[in-house]
Structures are given as C-alpha cells and as structure tokens.
Coordinates of C-alpha atoms (C1' of nucleotides) in Angstrom, one line a residue:
Chain A
M22 CA -26.8 4.5 7.8
A23 CA -30.4 4.3 6.5
H24 CA -31.2 4.3 2.9
K25 CA -34.8 3.4 2.4
E26 CA -36.7 2.8 -0.8
S27 CA -35.0 -0.5 -1.1
G28 CA -36.5 -3.6 -2.3
L29 CA -38.5 -2.1 -5.1
K30 CA -35.7 -1.1 -7.4
G31 CA -36.7 -3.4 -10.3
S32 CA -36.5 -7.1 -10.7
G33 CA -34.0 -9.0 -8.8
D34 CA -31.6 -9.6 -11.6
Q35 CA -31.4 -6.0 -12.6
I36 CA -28.5 -5.8 -10.2
V37 CA -26.4 -7.8 -12.6
S38 CA -27.0 -5.3 -15.4
D39 CA -26.3 -2.5 -13.1
L40 CA -23.0 -3.9 -12.0
Q41 CA -22.1 -4.6 -15.5
Q42 CA -22.8 -1.0 -16.5
L43 CA -20.7 0.2 -13.6
E44 CA -17.8 -2.0 -14.8
L45 CA -18.0 -3.8 -11.6
I46 CA -18.1 -7.3 -12.8
A47 CA -15.0 -9.2 -13.8
Q48 CA -16.4 -12.7 -13.9
V49 CA -19.6 -14.5 -13.2
S50 CA -19.9 -18.2 -12.7
N51 CA -22.8 -18.6 -15.1
E52 CA -24.6 -15.4 -16.0
A53 CA -27.8 -16.9 -17.3
A54 CA -28.2 -19.1 -14.3
L55 CA -27.3 -16.3 -11.9
R56 CA -29.8 -14.0 -13.5
A57 CA -32.6 -16.5 -13.3
H58 CA -31.6 -17.2 -9.7
L59 CA -31.8 -13.6 -8.7
A60 CA -34.9 -12.9 -10.6
E61 CA -36.8 -15.7 -9.0
Q62 CA -36.7 -14.3 -5.5
P63 CA -34.5 -12.3 -3.1
R64 CA -31.3 -14.1 -2.5
T65 CA -28.5 -13.9 0.0
V66 CA -25.1 -12.7 -1.0
Y67 CA -21.9 -12.6 1.0
C68 CA -18.5 -11.1 0.8
G69 CA -15.6 -11.7 3.2
F70 CA -13.2 -9.2 4.7
D71 CA -10.1 -10.4 6.3
P72 CA -8.8 -8.4 9.2
T73 CA -5.3 -7.6 8.0
A74 CA -5.2 -4.2 9.6
D75 CA -7.0 -2.1 12.2
S76 CA -9.0 -0.4 9.6
L77 CA -10.6 -0.9 6.2
H78 CA -9.2 1.0 3.3
I79 CA -10.7 2.5 0.2
G80 CA -10.2 -0.6 -1.8
N81 CA -12.7 -2.3 0.6
L82 CA -15.3 0.2 -0.4
V83 CA -15.8 -1.6 -3.7
P84 CA -17.4 -4.8 -2.3
L85 CA -19.0 -2.9 0.5
L86 CA -20.9 -0.6 -1.9
A87 CA -21.7 -3.5 -4.2
L88 CA -23.2 -5.3 -1.3
R89 CA -25.4 -2.3 -0.6
R90 CA -26.5 -2.3 -4.2
F91 CA -27.6 -5.8 -3.8
Q92 CA -29.5 -4.8 -0.7
D93 CA -31.2 -2.0 -2.6
Y94 CA -32.6 -4.6 -4.9
G95 CA -34.1 -6.5 -2.1
H96 CA -31.4 -9.1 -1.6
Q97 CA -29.8 -9.9 1.7
P98 CA -26.2 -9.0 2.2
I99 CA -24.0 -10.9 4.6
L100 CA -20.8 -9.3 5.7
L101 CA -18.3 -11.9 6.8
V102 CA -15.4 -10.9 8.9
G103 CA -12.5 -13.3 8.7
G104 CA -11.6 -13.8 12.3
A105 CA -10.3 -17.2 11.4
T106 CA -9.1 -16.8 7.8
G107 CA -7.3 -13.6 8.9
L108 CA -5.1 -15.8 11.1
I109 CA -4.1 -17.9 8.1
G110 CA -3.5 -15.4 5.3
D111 CA -4.8 -15.5 1.8
P112 CA -2.1 -16.3 -0.7
G113 CA -4.1 -14.6 -3.4
G114 CA -2.8 -11.3 -4.8
R115 CA 0.5 -11.8 -3.0
A116 CA 3.9 -12.7 -4.3
S117 CA 5.2 -14.1 -1.1
E118 CA 4.2 -15.6 2.2
R119 CA 2.5 -13.4 4.8
T120 CA 3.9 -12.9 8.2
L121 CA 1.4 -14.3 10.7
K122 CA -0.1 -11.8 13.0
P123 CA -0.6 -12.5 16.7
I124 CA -4.0 -13.8 17.6
E125 CA -5.0 -11.0 19.9
E126 CA -4.1 -8.5 17.3
V127 CA -6.3 -10.0 14.7
A128 CA -9.1 -10.2 17.2
A129 CA -8.8 -6.5 17.8
F130 CA -8.8 -5.9 14.0
V131 CA -12.0 -7.9 13.7
D132 CA -13.9 -5.6 16.0
K133 CA -12.8 -2.5 14.3
I134 CA -13.5 -3.8 10.8
R135 CA -16.9 -5.0 11.8
D136 CA -17.9 -1.6 13.1
Q137 CA -16.6 0.2 10.1
A138 CA -18.2 -2.1 7.6
C139 CA -21.6 -2.0 9.2
R140 CA -22.1 1.6 8.4
F141 CA -22.5 0.9 4.8
L142 CA -25.4 -1.6 5.1
D143 CA -28.9 -1.5 6.6
F144 CA -29.4 -3.8 9.5
E145 CA -32.8 -2.6 10.4
C146 CA -34.8 -2.8 7.2
E147 CA -37.8 -5.1 6.7
G148 CA -37.3 -8.3 4.9
N149 CA -33.6 -8.2 4.0
P150 CA -31.6 -6.7 6.8
A151 CA -27.9 -7.2 6.5
L152 CA -26.1 -9.7 8.7
V153 CA -22.6 -9.8 10.1
V154 CA -20.8 -13.0 10.8
D155 CA -17.3 -14.0 11.9
N156 CA -15.9 -17.2 10.5
A157 CA -14.0 -17.7 13.7
D158 CA -17.4 -18.8 15.1
W159 CA -17.4 -22.0 13.2
M160 CA -13.7 -22.4 12.6
K161 CA -12.5 -22.2 16.1
G162 CA -14.2 -25.4 17.2
L163 CA -13.2 -27.3 14.1
D164 CA -11.0 -30.2 14.9
V165 CA -8.4 -31.6 12.6
I166 CA -10.1 -34.9 12.0
T167 CA -13.3 -33.3 11.0
Y168 CA -11.4 -30.8 8.9
L169 CA -9.6 -33.5 7.0
R170 CA -12.3 -36.1 6.8
D171 CA -15.4 -34.1 6.2
I172 CA -14.0 -31.1 4.4
G173 CA -10.6 -31.9 3.1
K174 CA -11.8 -35.0 1.4
H175 CA -13.7 -33.0 -1.0
F176 CA -10.7 -31.1 -2.3
S177 CA -8.4 -32.4 -4.9
V178 CA -4.9 -31.2 -4.5
N179 CA -4.5 -31.6 -8.2
A180 CA -7.2 -29.1 -8.7
M181 CA -6.0 -26.7 -6.0
V182 CA -2.6 -26.6 -7.5
Q183 CA -4.1 -25.5 -10.8
K184 CA -5.7 -22.4 -9.2
E185 CA -4.1 -19.3 -10.3
T186 CA -3.1 -18.0 -6.9
V187 CA -1.4 -21.2 -5.9
K188 CA 0.1 -21.9 -9.3
R189 CA 1.8 -18.5 -9.4
R190 CA 3.5 -19.2 -6.1
L191 CA 4.5 -22.7 -7.1
E192 CA 6.1 -21.4 -10.3
D193 CA 7.9 -18.6 -8.6
D194 CA 11.5 -19.5 -8.0
S195 CA 11.9 -17.2 -5.0
A196 CA 8.6 -17.6 -3.2
G197 CA 6.9 -20.9 -2.7
I198 CA 3.9 -21.4 -0.5
S199 CA 3.4 -22.8 2.9
Y200 CA 0.8 -25.5 3.8
T201 CA -0.9 -22.9 5.9
E202 CA -1.6 -20.5 3.0
F203 CA -2.3 -23.3 0.7
S204 CA -5.1 -24.3 3.0
Y205 CA -6.7 -20.9 2.9
M206 CA -8.8 -21.9 -0.1
I207 CA -10.3 -24.7 1.9
L208 CA -11.3 -22.4 4.7
Q209 CA -12.9 -19.9 2.4
S210 CA -14.8 -22.6 0.7
Y211 CA -16.0 -23.9 4.0
D212 CA -17.2 -20.5 4.9
F213 CA -19.4 -20.5 1.8
A214 CA -20.7 -23.9 2.6
V215 CA -21.5 -22.9 6.1
L216 CA -23.4 -19.8 5.0
Y217 CA -25.2 -21.8 2.4
R218 CA -26.3 -24.3 5.0
D219 CA -27.2 -21.9 7.7
H220 CA -28.4 -18.8 5.8
D221 CA -29.3 -20.1 2.4
C222 CA -26.6 -17.9 1.0
T223 CA -26.1 -18.8 -2.6
I224 CA -23.9 -16.1 -3.9
Q225 CA -20.4 -15.0 -3.0
M226 CA -18.8 -11.8 -4.2
G227 CA -15.1 -11.0 -4.1
G228 CA -12.2 -9.5 -6.0
S229 CA -11.2 -11.1 -9.2
D230 CA -8.2 -12.6 -7.3
Q231 CA -10.8 -14.5 -5.2
W232 CA -12.2 -16.3 -8.2
G233 CA -10.4 -19.6 -7.4
N234 CA -11.4 -19.5 -3.8
I235 CA -15.0 -18.7 -4.6
T236 CA -15.4 -21.4 -7.3
S237 CA -13.9 -24.0 -5.1
G238 CA -16.5 -23.0 -2.5
I239 CA -19.2 -23.6 -5.1
D240 CA -17.7 -27.1 -5.7
L241 CA -17.7 -27.8 -2.0
I242 CA -21.3 -26.8 -1.7
R243 CA -22.2 -29.1 -4.5
R244 CA -20.3 -32.0 -3.0
M245 CA -21.3 -31.6 0.7
Q246 CA -24.9 -30.4 0.2
G247 CA -25.7 -31.0 -3.4
G248 CA -26.6 -27.3 -3.9
Q249 CA -25.9 -24.9 -6.6
A250 CA -24.2 -21.6 -5.7
H251 CA -22.9 -18.7 -7.7
A252 CA -19.9 -16.5 -8.0
I253 CA -19.4 -12.8 -8.9
T254 CA -16.1 -11.1 -8.9
Y255 CA -15.3 -7.4 -9.4
P256 CA -12.2 -6.3 -11.1
L257 CA -9.3 -5.1 -9.1
I258 CA -9.3 -1.4 -9.2
T259 CA -6.5 0.0 -11.3
K260 CA -5.2 3.4 -12.1
S261 CA -4.6 4.7 -15.5
D262 CA -1.0 5.3 -14.8
G263 CA -0.5 1.8 -13.6
T264 CA 0.5 2.6 -10.1
K265 CA -1.3 0.8 -7.3
F266 CA -4.7 2.1 -6.4
G267 CA -5.4 3.3 -2.9
K268 CA -2.0 4.3 -1.9
S269 CA -1.1 7.9 -1.1
A270 CA 2.3 9.2 0.0
E271 CA 1.7 8.0 3.5
G272 CA 0.5 4.6 2.4
A273 CA -3.0 3.2 2.2
V274 CA -6.0 5.5 2.3
W275 CA -7.9 4.3 5.4
L276 CA -11.5 4.7 6.3
D277 CA -10.7 5.3 9.9
P278 CA -10.5 9.1 10.3
A279 CA -7.8 8.7 12.9
K280 CA -5.6 7.0 10.3
T281 CA -6.5 9.1 7.3
S282 CA -8.0 12.4 8.1
P283 CA -11.2 13.4 6.2
Y284 CA -9.2 16.2 4.7
K285 CA -6.6 13.9 3.2
F286 CA -9.3 11.5 2.3
Y287 CA -11.1 14.2 0.3
Q288 CA -7.8 15.3 -1.3
F289 CA -7.1 11.8 -2.4
W290 CA -10.2 11.7 -4.5
I291 CA -10.0 15.2 -5.9
N292 CA -6.5 14.4 -7.0
C293 CA -7.3 11.3 -9.0
A294 CA -6.3 11.2 -12.6
D295 CA -8.7 12.5 -15.3
D296 CA -8.7 9.2 -16.9
D297 CA -9.9 7.5 -13.8
V298 CA -12.5 9.9 -12.5
V299 CA -15.6 8.6 -14.4
R300 CA -14.8 5.1 -13.6
F301 CA -14.4 6.0 -9.9
L302 CA -17.7 7.8 -9.9
K303 CA -19.3 4.6 -11.1
I304 CA -17.7 2.4 -8.6
F305 CA -17.5 4.6 -5.5
T306 CA -20.7 6.6 -5.6
F307 CA -24.4 5.9 -5.9
L308 CA -24.9 8.7 -8.5
S309 CA -27.3 7.8 -11.3
A310 CA -26.1 6.9 -14.7
A311 CA -27.4 10.3 -16.0
D312 CA -25.6 12.3 -13.4
I313 CA -22.4 10.5 -14.1
A314 CA -22.8 11.1 -17.9
D315 CA -23.3 14.8 -17.2
L316 CA -20.2 14.9 -15.1
A317 CA -18.3 13.0 -17.8
D318 CA -19.4 15.6 -20.3
A319 CA -18.3 18.4 -18.0
Q320 CA -15.0 16.7 -17.6
Q321 CA -14.6 16.6 -21.4
S322 CA -15.6 20.1 -22.1
Q323 CA -13.9 22.0 -19.3
P324 CA -11.4 19.7 -17.6
E325 CA -9.9 22.6 -15.7
A326 CA -13.1 23.1 -13.7
R327 CA -12.6 19.6 -12.2
L328 CA -16.3 19.2 -11.5
A329 CA -16.2 15.5 -11.7
H330 CA -13.3 15.3 -9.3
R331 CA -15.0 17.5 -6.9
R332 CA -18.2 15.6 -7.0
L333 CA -16.4 12.4 -6.6
A334 CA -14.5 13.7 -3.5
Q335 CA -17.7 15.0 -2.0
E336 CA -19.7 11.9 -2.6
V337 CA -17.2 9.4 -1.2
T338 CA -16.3 11.6 1.7
R339 CA -19.9 11.9 2.6
L340 CA -20.4 8.2 2.4
V341 CA -17.5 7.5 4.6
H342 CA -17.3 10.4 7.0
G343 CA -20.7 12.1 6.7
E344 CA -22.0 15.4 5.6
S345 CA -20.4 17.6 8.2
A346 CA -17.0 16.3 7.3
V347 CA -17.6 17.3 3.7
T348 CA -18.5 20.8 4.8
A349 CA -15.4 21.1 7.0
V350 CA -13.1 19.6 4.5
E351 CA -14.4 21.8 1.7
R352 CA -13.8 24.9 3.8
I353 CA -10.2 23.9 4.2
T354 CA -9.9 23.2 0.5
A355 CA -11.4 26.5 -0.5
A356 CA -9.2 28.4 1.9
I357 CA -6.0 26.7 0.7
F358 CA -6.6 26.2 -3.0
S359 CA -9.0 28.9 -4.1
N360 CA -8.8 31.9 -1.8
R361 CA -5.7 33.8 -1.1
I362 CA -4.4 33.3 2.3
D363 CA -4.7 37.0 3.1
A364 CA -8.4 36.8 2.5
L365 CA -8.9 34.5 5.4
T366 CA -10.4 36.0 8.6
E367 CA -9.3 35.2 12.0
Q368 CA -12.3 32.9 12.5
D369 CA -11.3 31.1 9.3
F370 CA -7.9 30.3 10.7
A371 CA -9.4 29.1 13.9
Q372 CA -11.8 27.0 11.9
L373 CA -9.1 25.4 9.8
A374 CA -7.5 23.8 12.8
Q375 CA -10.9 22.6 13.9
D376 CA -11.8 21.3 10.5
G377 CA -8.9 19.0 10.6
L378 CA -6.1 20.7 8.8
P379 CA -3.0 19.4 10.4
S380 CA -1.8 21.9 12.9
T381 CA 0.3 22.4 15.9
H382 CA 0.0 24.9 18.7
S383 CA 3.1 26.2 20.2
D384 CA 3.8 27.9 23.5
L385 CA 6.5 29.9 22.0
A386 CA 6.3 33.2 20.2
E387 CA 9.0 32.2 17.8
V388 CA 10.0 28.9 16.2
G389 CA 12.5 28.0 13.5
L390 CA 11.1 26.9 10.1
L391 CA 13.3 23.9 10.1
T392 CA 11.9 22.8 13.4
V393 CA 8.4 23.3 12.1
L394 CA 9.0 21.2 9.0
V395 CA 10.5 18.4 11.1
E396 CA 7.8 18.4 13.8
S397 CA 5.0 18.6 11.4
G398 CA 6.3 15.7 9.5
L399 CA 6.4 17.7 6.3
A400 CA 10.1 17.0 6.0
T401 CA 9.7 13.4 5.1
T402 CA 12.4 11.8 3.0
P403 CA 11.5 9.6 0.1
K404 CA 12.3 6.7 2.4
G405 CA 9.7 7.8 4.9
E406 CA 11.9 9.2 7.6
V407 CA 11.7 12.7 8.9
T408 CA 15.0 14.5 9.0
Q409 CA 16.4 17.9 9.4
G410 CA 18.4 17.4 6.3
Q411 CA 15.3 16.9 4.3
A412 CA 13.8 20.0 5.7
K413 CA 16.8 22.0 4.6
K414 CA 16.7 20.5 1.2
L415 CA 13.1 21.4 0.8
I416 CA 13.7 25.0 1.8
L417 CA 16.7 25.3 -0.4
G418 CA 14.8 23.7 -3.2
N419 CA 12.2 26.5 -3.2
S420 CA 9.5 24.1 -2.0
V421 CA 8.4 25.8 1.2
A422 CA 6.1 28.8 1.7
V423 CA 4.9 30.5 4.8
N424 CA 1.5 32.3 4.5
G425 CA 1.9 32.1 0.8
V426 CA 5.4 33.5 0.6
K427 CA 8.2 31.2 -0.5
Q428 CA 11.0 31.0 2.0
V429 CA 14.5 29.9 0.9
D430 CA 16.4 30.7 4.0
P431 CA 16.9 27.7 6.2
E432 CA 17.4 30.0 9.2
F433 CA 14.0 31.6 8.8
K434 CA 12.0 31.8 11.9
L435 CA 8.2 32.1 12.4
Q436 CA 7.4 34.9 14.7
A437 CA 4.0 35.5 16.3
D438 CA 3.8 39.1 15.3
S439 CA 4.7 38.4 11.7
G440 CA 2.0 35.8 11.5
R441 CA -1.6 36.4 10.5
Y442 CA -3.6 37.9 13.3
G443 CA -0.5 37.7 15.5
R444 CA -0.2 34.0 15.6
Y445 CA -1.2 32.0 12.5
H446 CA 1.3 30.6 10.1
L447 CA 0.2 28.4 7.2
V448 CA 3.3 26.4 6.3
Q449 CA 3.1 24.9 2.8
K450 CA 5.3 22.2 1.4
G451 CA 5.0 21.8 -2.4
K452 CA 1.6 22.5 -3.7
K453 CA -0.5 20.2 -1.7
Q454 CA 0.8 19.8 1.8
H455 CA -0.1 22.2 4.5
H456 CA 0.4 22.6 8.1
L457 CA -1.0 25.3 10.4
V458 CA 1.3 26.6 13.1
V459 CA -0.3 28.6 15.9
L460 CA 2.1 30.5 18.0
K461 CA 1.7 32.1 21.4
R462 CA 0.5 35.6 20.9
Chain B
rG1 C1' 19.0 -35.5 6.4
rG2 C1' 21.5 -34.9 1.1
rA3 C1' 22.6 -32.0 -3.4
rG4 C1' 22.2 -27.3 -5.7
rG5 C1' 20.6 -22.0 -6.0
rG6 C1' 19.7 -17.6 -3.2
rG7 C1' 19.5 -13.4 0.9
rU8 C1' 22.3 -6.0 -1.8
rU9 C1' 19.8 0.6 0.1
rC10 C1' 11.4 1.5 0.0
rC11 C1' 10.7 -2.4 -4.3
rC12 C1' 13.0 -4.9 -8.6
rG13 C1' 17.9 -5.6 -9.8
rA14 C1' 23.5 -5.0 -11.1
rG15 C1' 28.1 -5.4 -8.5
rC16 C1' 31.8 -10.3 -7.0
rG17 C1' 39.0 -7.5 -3.1
rG18 C1' 40.3 -1.0 -3.7
rU19 C1' 38.1 4.1 -8.3
rC20 C1' 31.2 1.4 -4.0
rA21 C1' 27.0 5.0 -0.2
rA22 C1' 27.1 0.8 -4.1
rA23 C1' 25.0 0.8 -11.9
rG24 C1' 20.0 0.7 -14.0
rG25 C1' 14.8 0.7 -13.5
rG26 C1' 10.4 1.5 -10.5
rA27 C1' 8.2 4.0 -6.5
rU28 C1' 8.5 8.5 -3.7
rC29 C1' 9.4 14.0 -2.8
rA30 C1' 10.4 18.8 -4.9
rG31 C1' 11.0 22.5 -9.1
rA32 C1' 9.2 24.0 -14.3
rC33 C1' 4.7 23.7 -17.6
rU34 C1' -0.6 23.2 -16.3
rG35 C1' -6.1 22.5 -14.2
rU36 C1' -4.7 20.5 -6.8
rA37 C1' -4.8 16.1 -13.9
rA38 C1' -1.7 13.3 -17.3
rA39 C1' 2.6 13.4 -20.2
rU40 C1' 7.3 15.7 -20.4
rC41 C1' 11.8 18.0 -18.6
rU42 C1' 15.0 19.1 -14.1
rG43 C1' 16.7 18.1 -9.2
rA44 C1' 16.6 15.0 -4.7
rC45 C1' 16.5 10.1 -3.0
rG46 C1' 21.3 6.2 4.1
rC47 C1' 22.4 10.0 8.4
rG48 C1' 25.1 14.6 8.9
rA49 C1' 26.2 21.8 7.7
rA50 C1' 30.8 19.5 7.3
rA51 C1' 34.7 16.5 8.7
rG52 C1' 32.8 12.1 9.0
rC53 C1' 29.5 8.2 10.5
rU54 C1' 26.3 3.8 9.7
rU55 C1' 24.8 0.2 5.4
rC56 C1' 24.9 -5.0 1.2
rG57 C1' 20.9 -11.8 6.3
rG58 C1' 23.9 -12.6 11.3
rU59 C1' 28.6 -13.5 13.4
rG60 C1' 33.8 -14.5 13.6
rG61 C1' 38.1 -14.4 10.4
rU62 C1' 41.8 -13.4 6.2
rU63 C1' 43.6 -8.7 4.2
rC64 C1' 46.8 -2.3 4.4
rG65 C1' 41.7 -2.6 2.5
rA66 C1' 35.6 -6.8 2.0
rA67 C1' 28.9 -6.1 -0.4
rU68 C1' 32.8 -8.8 -2.9
rC69 C1' 37.4 -14.3 -0.1
rC70 C1' 37.1 -18.1 4.2
rG71 C1' 34.4 -20.5 8.8
rC72 C1' 30.1 -21.0 11.6
rC73 C1' 24.9 -19.6 12.2
rC74 C1' 19.9 -17.9 10.6
rC75 C1' 16.3 -17.5 6.7
rC76 C1' 14.2 -18.5 1.5
rC77 C1' 13.8 -21.5 -3.1
rU78 C1' 14.4 -26.2 -6.2
rC79 C1' 15.2 -31.3 -6.5
rC80 C1' 16.3 -36.0 -3.8
rA81 C1' 15.3 -38.8 0.9

RNA sequence: GGAGGGGUUCCCGAGCGGUCAAAGGGAUCAGACUGUAAAUCUGACGCGAAAGCUUCGGUGGUUCGAAUCCGCCCCCCUCCA
C-alpha cells in the first residue's frame, strides 16, 4: 500500500504532538527526551504483534496505523511478529493463564499476521522502508544457560513482581501465574534489546498494558548495552458504554475478509456509538484534524444524518479492504437500509450476493422459513448455538421479515414465484441482519 | 509431600438433600421508542412443539430423591516443606 509524500511532514518530533492530539498516547517514558531524540534525526520504532489467532483484528489497527504515522514523518517502523513470544503468552491484560497453542498452529498464525500487517506500511520507500522481523529468529537458538546468565541476570525478580500485570495475577486468589508467563517480560525485553543492537531501534510502542514490558526492555538495553531507549504506549480502546471494544455479536471483528466480511466490517463501524465516533475517526483514519472537526460538527448539528459514522466506516473499510470493497458494501447498505426492497432491480439482487451479502442458493423452488433461519445461521441463540427453537422464537417474536414483510407464521414457506423476480427472498432478522435466499426458478 | 480454600449454565456469582434448569448481575438476541446511536421499558436466554431429555470438574456410591452427603481421581489457588 503506497502512500508517498512521506518524510517531509514536519520535524521528527511533530509525531508526538500529532499522537497526543489524536488521544493516542497513554504514557511516554520521558517526553522531553523522546522529543529531542525524534527531532534530531529519523529514528526506528517497533511494535510487536503476537500471533494469538489466524488473523489480526481491529484492535491491532491502532498500533499499525500509528506505526504508519511514524513512517510518514520519516521514521522507520519495524513490525515484529511474535513467533516466539506467541508460544509463551503475555500475562498482560489477562486475568488468567493462557492455554498454550501448538507450535505448528502458531507458526501458521505468524505467516498470516505478517501478510496482513504488511499492507499498512511502506516497504519500498526511500530512506525509511518498513521492516518485518520475527522474534523466533533470535529466540529459537537461545539456550537456557545464555538465557539465564546473559539475560536473566539483568532482571530483578523483586522488580518484576512489582509490575502491574504480574502483580495483579499474584494478588488474585483464583488465578496465579506460571513461570512461563512470568518470563514473558524477559523475552519482550530481549526483543527490544536485539532490535536496538541490530537495527538501532530506540523506541517501542505498545498498548498501555505493555508499559511494564516496554520499560523493562529499556532497562535491559541500558544494562546490556549502555543505551537509552524510549517507550510510548497508546490507551486501550474503550467504548462509551463500557463494553469491550472490537467485539460484535459473532466475536472479534477480524481484518481477514474470510473471517469478517467487508460488509460486516463496514456495519461494525457505522454502528458505533455517537459518543465514540469522533475518537474513532482520530484513531482509525488518516483524516486531517480539520476534516474531523467538520464531521464532529455535523454529528452535533444533525446526528440523524450519521455523516461521521458513514465516513468512519468508509475510511476504515477502504484502509483494510480497499476501494472496491467500499463501493460494494455501500451498495448493499443502500439497498437494505435506505431503499425499499421493491425498488431493487433484478441486477441489484444479483449484485447483492456478489457484493458479499450473506446468501444461499437453493436447488429447490420452495423452502421453509424455519429452515432458512437455521441454515443461514440467523437463528443463533444467545449462547451461540443455532437451533430450530430459536428460529421459531424469532418468528413468533415478530423479528423476521421476508422481502420487507414481517412473517409471524412458523410454517411460512418461501416460494420461488412469490419472491422478487421469481427467486429472490431477502430474509431479515431484527433490523440489521440480512440473508439473501435465491431459489430455483 | 503436608495443611487449608476452590471448580455451578457465555462471564461473574448465589445455592449446600426435595418446591432447582438452578437466585441476582453482566453480556447476548429480539420487540417498543429513535437516527442502522445512547438511555429507557418489555420479552427471550440448556435442547425439545410437547411429553420429556441433558446440565452444576470426572467417576463410583449413599438415598425414594443429589448441584447439594460420602469415596476415589483430575484441575486451580494460598501457605508450609
């Protein structure tokens, strides 16, 4: 993903002010020192991503976009994939011990995550091309004696126990922490030290829950190499209603279109709360401060127009899935939420399925509504199972519409000739979930 | 290895021989109101149309009857060694 005009975006420490304005800085090791450091010459910044799943999710966009902002100011970003640390598990941000994943599985995750993350940075540009590294490269060969003598010796358990992430687990009566996870901090610190040594990387960025790990990396660099490094953390993204950010009904919102369709992805953003939209525009888009201020005004003066929401959804979807996905997804959205269903042409229907609206094609000319709800997965219980009972409840609860008409009869059948253009049925559950059923004509 | 405290439905958390499919809260889904928002109110929330069936770490008992009592096993936490 190219994004030229980098490098000349003002003096090197302007990035700090920018991030501050965007509410993207939770803590900084020493602001004055960091600013001086950045202003002096282009620097190298890194952020780590542990392979905990086969895709990144929207929470990972925060550091990814922040790295790109650094790159736009002429600094070099390093993207570290935790092929090794992912095998250990970070105790941070977790109330209890992780289940270790099989080694092969993590290796597969590493590949996917590397590919995904790369799209957000520029690897070709002059001067400060991004770099991807995998900490398995230097951890795999590390033997225990070296680990304990050369690295472990620099860590005081007394200090480690004081770190927030560890402390919380020690104080929790029901959790505790294994030696494995306890050691995570050492590994992450060592990463920083290796990057400092090999790439002159002097800044590490991470979530505010990484603060302890990052600062202990700074300490390690001072002890092993006598160097001075810096830390920047971003706040963990919260939602105004206090629920966890990044979760939708089906769980996390993934960047992988196979796991979260661009349509759902777009819908996630357009559905965010009013109180969050401006903040999200700052964090998840590259819009200028002026544009964001305009959108904020619009949001204030005519909230029902949802201009800010729409722009947010467009921008983020474009960033992650590209321009054509935005077009496709907006076509679906317009059809479903703005137009009337009877205004859709036959081509429109055909296009909906292509654009990524969930759909099924059936060989039958008739199919029961219950069956449709079950097979489409719309009849998901609060627990996450798909059952016929749930389908019936939904129908009886006045929650299901076919081609815009509510159906309250559980025995209702979709028939080809009663559908639009002799085959299309748009089945709707609640206000926001749709499924297109195409029958045999 | 020893002593003590725990493992309950998606999560937290009550229950401690029948009235328990299991209080309460959260999350989730739906309905109403709206703006594809928030807040609020209502309903649903193990499976099943129902009879009924399957749940309270596992297993074997005691009992007419167990999430609740007993034995053994597994796992977690704290302290001691």
